[in-house]
Amino acid sequence: MNSKTLYRIGIAGVVLFVLATVLAHLQMTRFYPMSQYISESFALGTPYGSYLRYLGILPSGILITLFTFKIPNLIEDYSPAKWGFYLFAIFYGLGTVLVAFFPCEMGCSRGRSDIGTLQMMHNAFGMLTYFVSPFALVLIGTKL
């Protein structure tokens, strides 16, 4: 796969994620991005949640994963940036894919003790994604 195609895949993944997120927020009458999770806009029970998850979030995660697994092949030397791309692919790319299959329950069960299996899985993937991804980005930044 040539670099131009690879860059297009990466850009398409990000654009698709942003588009799905914006559309998800528009479907909700009262969504406050400063106090609510993105996942709440795709949650079980939202009007277009399943469409947005399977036609927006899932393909976005696949494209981001593909991009971040393939881009290290363009880095000539063995550097921390390669590990950063692989970590980002696994934890952000695949994490995004998994979140499409394990959505948040309505309201993301904040403050509730009786959360379901889907919510527990969603929380676990989200926690791993947001703990590891910043570290991966720092490693990627070592090559810039």
PDB file of C-alpha atoms in Angstrom:
ATOM      1  CA  MET A   1       0.000   0.000   0.000  1.00  0.00           C
ATOM      2  CA  ASN A   2       1.541   3.325  -1.009  1.00  0.00           C
ATOM      3  CA  SER A   3       1.856   6.263   1.370  1.00  0.00           C
ATOM      4  CA  LYS A   4      -0.741   8.414  -0.413  1.00  0.00           C
ATOM      5  CA  THR A   5      -3.412   5.729  -0.008  1.00  0.00           C
ATOM      6  CA  LEU A   6      -2.378   5.191   3.582  1.00  0.00           C
ATOM      7  CA  TYR A   7      -2.676   8.894   4.398  1.00  0.00           C
ATOM      8  CA  ARG A   8      -6.124   8.983   2.801  1.00  0.00           C
ATOM      9  CA  ILE A   9      -7.198   6.056   4.959  1.00  0.00           C
ATOM     10  CA  GLY A  10      -6.019   7.885   8.078  1.00  0.00           C
ATOM     11  CA  ILE A  11      -7.777  11.102   7.121  1.00  0.00           C
ATOM     12  CA  ALA A  12     -10.968   9.214   6.222  1.00  0.00           C
ATOM     13  CA  GLY A  13     -10.942   7.508   9.630  1.00  0.00           C
ATOM     14  CA  VAL A  14     -10.689  10.801  11.483  1.00  0.00           C
ATOM     15  CA  VAL A  15     -13.260  12.575   9.280  1.00  0.00           C
ATOM     16  CA  LEU A  16     -15.702   9.695   9.722  1.00  0.00           C
ATOM     17  CA  PHE A  17     -15.270   9.779  13.505  1.00  0.00           C
ATOM     18  CA  VAL A  18     -15.818  13.545  13.649  1.00  0.00           C
ATOM     19  CA  LEU A  19     -18.833  13.316  11.326  1.00  0.00           C
ATOM     20  CA  ALA A  20     -20.420  10.514  13.377  1.00  0.00           C
ATOM     21  CA  THR A  21     -19.799  12.460  16.580  1.00  0.00           C
ATOM     22  CA  VAL A  22     -21.307  15.680  15.224  1.00  0.00           C
ATOM     23  CA  LEU A  23     -24.349  13.835  13.849  1.00  0.00           C
ATOM     24  CA  ALA A  24     -24.755  11.998  17.139  1.00  0.00           C
ATOM     25  CA  HIS A  25     -24.730  15.245  19.077  1.00  0.00           C
ATOM     26  CA  LEU A  26     -27.250  16.831  16.697  1.00  0.00           C
ATOM     27  CA  GLN A  27     -29.757  14.029  17.313  1.00  0.00           C
ATOM     28  CA  MET A  28     -29.847  14.773  21.025  1.00  0.00           C
ATOM     29  CA  THR A  29     -31.973  17.674  22.201  1.00  0.00           C
ATOM     30  CA  ARG A  30     -29.907  18.332  25.306  1.00  0.00           C
ATOM     31  CA  PHE A  31     -26.312  17.307  24.936  1.00  0.00           C
ATOM     32  CA  TYR A  32     -23.639  19.232  26.796  1.00  0.00           C
ATOM     33  CA  PRO A  33     -20.163  18.181  25.591  1.00  0.00           C
ATOM     34  CA  MET A  34     -18.495  19.749  28.620  1.00  0.00           C
ATOM     35  CA  SER A  35     -20.394  17.552  31.065  1.00  0.00           C
ATOM     36  CA  GLN A  36     -21.418  14.452  29.084  1.00  0.00           C
ATOM     37  CA  TYR A  37     -19.450  11.658  27.459  1.00  0.00           C
ATOM     38  CA  ILE A  38     -19.295  11.253  23.678  1.00  0.00           C
ATOM     39  CA  SER A  39     -20.542   7.713  24.250  1.00  0.00           C
ATOM     40  CA  GLU A  40     -23.843   9.020  25.585  1.00  0.00           C
ATOM     41  CA  SER A  41     -24.727  10.251  22.100  1.00  0.00           C
ATOM     42  CA  PHE A  42     -24.328   6.697  20.701  1.00  0.00           C
ATOM     43  CA  ALA A  43     -25.792   4.939  23.733  1.00  0.00           C
ATOM     44  CA  LEU A  44     -28.343   2.171  23.673  1.00  0.00           C
ATOM     45  CA  GLY A  45     -31.762   3.720  23.275  1.00  0.00           C
ATOM     46  CA  THR A  46     -30.696   6.860  21.404  1.00  0.00           C
ATOM     47  CA  PRO A  47     -32.711   7.410  18.197  1.00  0.00           C
ATOM     48  CA  TYR A  48     -29.912   6.714  15.702  1.00  0.00           C
ATOM     49  CA  GLY A  49     -27.334   5.197  18.029  1.00  0.00           C
ATOM     50  CA  SER A  50     -26.978   1.864  16.248  1.00  0.00           C
ATOM     51  CA  TYR A  51     -26.654   3.502  12.819  1.00  0.00           C
ATOM     52  CA  LEU A  52     -24.022   5.895  14.114  1.00  0.00           C
ATOM     53  CA  ARG A  53     -22.116   3.100  15.852  1.00  0.00           C
ATOM     54  CA  TYR A  54     -22.103   0.675  12.916  1.00  0.00           C
ATOM     55  CA  LEU A  55     -21.877   3.157  10.022  1.00  0.00           C
ATOM     56  CA  GLY A  56     -19.683   5.781  11.700  1.00  0.00           C
ATOM     57  CA  ILE A  57     -17.756   4.650  14.764  1.00  0.00           C
ATOM     58  CA  LEU A  58     -17.025   1.082  13.623  1.00  0.00           C
ATOM     59  CA  PRO A  59     -15.631   1.938  10.158  1.00  0.00           C
ATOM     60  CA  SER A  60     -13.764   4.886  11.672  1.00  0.00           C
ATOM     61  CA  GLY A  61     -12.070   2.560  14.158  1.00  0.00           C
ATOM     62  CA  ILE A  62     -11.205   0.099  11.394  1.00  0.00           C
ATOM     63  CA  LEU A  63      -9.669   2.841   9.226  1.00  0.00           C
ATOM     64  CA  ILE A  64      -7.703   4.343  12.122  1.00  0.00           C
ATOM     65  CA  THR A  65      -6.456   0.883  13.110  1.00  0.00           C
ATOM     66  CA  LEU A  66      -5.388   0.094   9.550  1.00  0.00           C
ATOM     67  CA  PHE A  67      -3.603   3.437   9.222  1.00  0.00           C
ATOM     68  CA  THR A  68      -1.767   3.196  12.536  1.00  0.00           C
ATOM     69  CA  PHE A  69      -0.709  -0.426  11.973  1.00  0.00           C
ATOM     70  CA  LYS A  70       0.652   0.319   8.479  1.00  0.00           C
ATOM     71  CA  ILE A  71       2.269   3.744   8.954  1.00  0.00           C
ATOM     72  CA  PRO A  72       5.244   2.374  10.981  1.00  0.00           C
ATOM     73  CA  ASN A  73       6.390   0.598   7.790  1.00  0.00           C
ATOM     74  CA  LEU A  74       7.213   4.063   6.424  1.00  0.00           C
ATOM     75  CA  ILE A  75       9.485   4.849   9.384  1.00  0.00           C
ATOM     76  CA  GLU A  76      12.958   3.685   8.430  1.00  0.00           C
ATOM     77  CA  ASP A  77      14.680   3.333  11.758  1.00  0.00           C
ATOM     78  CA  TYR A  78      13.601   1.463  14.829  1.00  0.00           C
ATOM     79  CA  SER A  79      12.260   4.184  17.082  1.00  0.00           C
ATOM     80  CA  PRO A  80       9.825   4.723  19.947  1.00  0.00           C
ATOM     81  CA  ALA A  81       7.457   6.241  17.377  1.00  0.00           C
ATOM     82  CA  LYS A  82       6.883   2.785  15.873  1.00  0.00           C
ATOM     83  CA  TRP A  83       5.790   1.496  19.275  1.00  0.00           C
ATOM     84  CA  GLY A  84       3.599   4.562  19.659  1.00  0.00           C
ATOM     85  CA  PHE A  85       1.779   3.821  16.413  1.00  0.00           C
ATOM     86  CA  TYR A  86       1.265   0.171  17.378  1.00  0.00           C
ATOM     87  CA  LEU A  87      -0.027   1.125  20.834  1.00  0.00           C
ATOM     88  CA  PHE A  88      -2.347   3.702  19.293  1.00  0.00           C
ATOM     89  CA  ALA A  89      -3.624   1.121  16.785  1.00  0.00           C
ATOM     90  CA  ILE A  90      -4.365  -1.403  19.492  1.00  0.00           C
ATOM     91  CA  PHE A  91      -5.768   0.851  22.187  1.00  0.00           C
ATOM     92  CA  TYR A  92      -7.415   3.673  20.244  1.00  0.00           C
ATOM     93  CA  GLY A  93      -8.189   2.049  16.887  1.00  0.00           C
ATOM     94  CA  LEU A  94      -9.334  -1.326  18.160  1.00  0.00           C
ATOM     95  CA  GLY A  95     -10.821   0.320  21.258  1.00  0.00           C
ATOM     96  CA  THR A  96     -13.042   2.385  18.965  1.00  0.00           C
ATOM     97  CA  VAL A  97     -14.078  -0.769  17.098  1.00  0.00           C
ATOM     98  CA  LEU A  98     -14.931  -2.557  20.350  1.00  0.00           C
ATOM     99  CA  VAL A  99     -16.946   0.390  21.674  1.00  0.00           C
ATOM    100  CA  ALA A 100     -19.203   0.047  18.621  1.00  0.00           C
ATOM    101  CA  PHE A 101     -20.062  -3.483  19.773  1.00  0.00           C
ATOM    102  CA  PHE A 102     -20.180  -2.672  23.493  1.00  0.00           C
ATOM    103  CA  PRO A 103     -22.096   0.626  23.656  1.00  0.00           C
ATOM    104  CA  CYS A 104     -22.809   2.727  26.663  1.00  0.00           C
ATOM    105  CA  GLU A 105     -26.150   2.231  28.380  1.00  0.00           C
ATOM    106  CA  MET A 106     -28.470   5.258  28.351  1.00  0.00           C
ATOM    107  CA  GLY A 107     -26.809   7.964  30.433  1.00  0.00           C
ATOM    108  CA  CYS A 108     -23.665   5.815  30.653  1.00  0.00           C
ATOM    109  CA  SER A 109     -24.894   4.652  34.065  1.00  0.00           C
ATOM    110  CA  ARG A 110     -23.146   7.465  35.910  1.00  0.00           C
ATOM    111  CA  GLY A 111     -23.621   7.169  39.641  1.00  0.00           C
ATOM    112  CA  ARG A 112     -25.415   3.827  39.398  1.00  0.00           C
ATOM    113  CA  SER A 113     -24.209   0.642  41.010  1.00  0.00           C
ATOM    114  CA  ASP A 114     -26.375  -1.723  38.939  1.00  0.00           C
ATOM    115  CA  ILE A 115     -24.554  -1.474  35.606  1.00  0.00           C
ATOM    116  CA  GLY A 116     -24.889  -4.177  32.998  1.00  0.00           C
ATOM    117  CA  THR A 117     -22.261  -6.255  31.222  1.00  0.00           C
ATOM    118  CA  LEU A 118     -22.237  -4.008  28.147  1.00  0.00           C
ATOM    119  CA  GLN A 119     -21.579  -0.971  30.315  1.00  0.00           C
ATOM    120  CA  MET A 120     -18.788  -2.735  32.220  1.00  0.00           C
ATOM    121  CA  MET A 121     -17.116  -3.735  28.949  1.00  0.00           C
ATOM    122  CA  HIS A 122     -17.582  -0.225  27.556  1.00  0.00           C
ATOM    123  CA  ASN A 123     -16.019   1.295  30.675  1.00  0.00           C
ATOM    124  CA  ALA A 124     -13.062  -1.117  30.569  1.00  0.00           C
ATOM    125  CA  PHE A 125     -12.304  -0.394  26.900  1.00  0.00           C
ATOM    126  CA  GLY A 126     -12.708   3.331  27.463  1.00  0.00           C
ATOM    127  CA  MET A 127     -10.391   3.313  30.453  1.00  0.00           C
ATOM    128  CA  LEU A 128      -7.670   1.423  28.581  1.00  0.00           C
ATOM    129  CA  THR A 129      -8.069   3.663  25.540  1.00  0.00           C
ATOM    130  CA  TYR A 130      -7.775   6.907  27.457  1.00  0.00           C
ATOM    131  CA  PHE A 131      -4.923   5.735  29.694  1.00  0.00           C
ATOM    132  CA  VAL A 132      -2.701   4.340  26.924  1.00  0.00           C
ATOM    133  CA  SER A 133      -3.465   6.625  23.949  1.00  0.00           C
ATOM    134  CA  PRO A 134      -1.807   9.782  25.358  1.00  0.00           C
ATOM    135  CA  PHE A 135       1.365   7.797  26.091  1.00  0.00           C
ATOM    136  CA  ALA A 136       1.259   6.410  22.537  1.00  0.00           C
ATOM    137  CA  LEU A 137       0.944   9.941  21.142  1.00  0.00           C
ATOM    138  CA  VAL A 138       3.989  11.040  23.140  1.00  0.00           C
ATOM    139  CA  LEU A 139       5.969   8.145  21.644  1.00  0.00           C
ATOM    140  CA  ILE A 140       4.782   9.090  18.145  1.00  0.00           C
ATOM    141  CA  GLY A 141       5.867  12.654  18.838  1.00  0.00           C
ATOM    142  CA  THR A 142       9.460  11.551  19.414  1.00  0.00           C
ATOM    143  CA  LYS A 143       9.824  11.117  15.659  1.00  0.00           C
ATOM    144  CA  LEU A 144       8.525  14.574  14.734  1.00  0.00           C
TER     145      LEU A 144
END
